[in-house]
Amino acid sequence: MNLVELFLKQVEAQPNAAAIITAKGRIVTYAQLAKSSAARALVYQQAGIGAGDVVLIARGVSVELYETLLAIFRLGAVAMFPEPAAGLKGLRLAVEAVRPKAMVTEGIGHALRLLFPELWRLKSLRDPTGSEVGREILAHLPGDAPALITFTSGSTGRPKGIVRTSDFLVLQHTLLEKLRRTKPGDVDLISLPVFILSNLAAGAASVIPAGKLTRPAKLDGARLRAQISAHRVNRIVAPPAICARIATGAAPMDQLEAIF
């Protein structure tokens, strides 16, 4: 099974369970996420995206990000993320190296697309309007087919692409679960985006921390603790800098069971 199939098993088992809880408290269920990702997949398919096509994603951690990822995986396409720390130069080099077919972005990303010749040729994929009927779209590709490309700055400063196959993503999820042992009803505060993918396959709820995740040491610890309390978070998946912000408060968090 690929990650989308694992996710859809959770949709079938617990359609009304929370899948993602936003920083503002919006709760998106497994059924809602399945429906919205299917509608998005239909929009992308109608725009000419299919198996093996690379789609550049330039949007923040949000419900829409995971709708986008699930839609791309449903089509058997490949999601590509530039290295944020590499800035605009890194983005342009990544596009030059991989030559994606299309781009999904928001806000300032649309302006950047007009500014740089490397991005002009990329097809801009729109968001669903709400009128689309998202039929069940699910490509079945070999497990060694690429699914995700990310970049790291490397030792030379020139971004280097890392290709993860569908089988790799499932193996990563399986190995994480040997450690995390997710159970029904778990609610995780997660600042690391790839772990939310794993949670969608495992059936847990993922709470997106409030604040700018690219600056973890600057997050407001009181807001994070308020989220933990409001949503009965029982696990945290975050780097030490965020855990340090959470730990600055005096209020007890007795429901916490694990910190990764």
Tab-separated table of N, CA and C in Angstrom, residues 46 51 54 58 60 80 102 127 143-144 166 183-184 202 210-211 239-240 255:
chain	number	residue	atom	x	y	z
A	46	GLN	N	-7.400	17.593	-14.714
A	46	GLN	CA	-7.968	18.348	-15.837
A	46	GLN	C	-6.975	19.358	-16.399
A	51	ALA	N	0.654	10.738	-13.947
A	51	ALA	CA	1.705	9.938	-13.325
A	51	ALA	C	3.090	10.393	-13.785
A	54	VAL	N	6.158	16.218	-12.300
A	54	VAL	CA	6.671	16.854	-11.084
A	54	VAL	C	5.949	18.179	-10.866
A	58	ALA	N	4.921	25.447	-3.288
A	58	ALA	CA	5.472	26.577	-2.535
A	58	ALA	C	4.352	27.180	-1.715
A	60	GLY	N	2.804	27.250	2.675
A	60	GLY	CA	3.116	26.949	4.063
A	60	GLY	C	2.374	25.739	4.596
A	80	MET	N	7.361	18.254	-5.275
A	80	MET	CA	8.712	18.803	-5.158
A	80	MET	C	8.698	20.013	-4.235
A	102	ALA	N	4.549	21.868	-13.298
A	102	ALA	CA	3.542	22.797	-12.781
A	102	ALA	C	3.937	23.272	-11.394
A	127	ASP	N	-6.708	26.337	-7.178
A	127	ASP	CA	-7.435	25.653	-6.116
A	127	ASP	C	-8.827	25.288	-6.611
A	143	GLY	N	6.150	0.529	-6.558
A	143	GLY	CA	6.618	1.128	-5.314
A	143	GLY	C	7.898	1.919	-5.462
A	144	ASP	N	8.667	1.648	-6.524
A	144	ASP	CA	9.925	2.380	-6.710
A	144	ASP	C	9.737	3.652	-7.536
A	166	SER	N	7.632	5.988	-3.370
A	166	SER	CA	6.428	5.641	-2.616
A	166	SER	C	6.753	4.610	-1.542
A	183	LYS	N	-1.957	5.302	18.501
A	183	LYS	CA	-3.211	4.594	18.797
A	183	LYS	C	-4.385	5.513	18.493
A	184	PRO	N	-5.585	4.951	18.289
A	184	PRO	CA	-6.755	5.790	18.015
A	184	PRO	C	-6.958	6.812	19.133
A	202	ALA	N	-1.698	6.830	9.980
A	202	ALA	CA	-1.868	6.099	11.241
A	202	ALA	C	-3.210	6.372	11.909
A	210	ALA	N	0.700	27.222	16.401
A	210	ALA	CA	0.470	28.618	16.054
A	210	ALA	C	1.804	29.337	15.928
A	211	GLY	N	1.929	30.187	14.914
A	211	GLY	CA	3.150	30.957	14.732
A	211	GLY	C	3.905	30.560	13.486
A	239	PRO	N	11.084	19.981	17.183
A	239	PRO	CA	12.502	20.141	17.520
A	239	PRO	C	12.658	20.725	18.925
A	240	PRO	N	13.851	20.605	19.526
A	240	PRO	CA	14.082	21.105	20.886
A	240	PRO	C	13.717	22.575	21.073
A	255	GLN	N	-1.824	15.635	30.639
A	255	GLN	CA	-2.294	14.684	29.619
A	255	GLN	C	-1.179	14.253	28.665
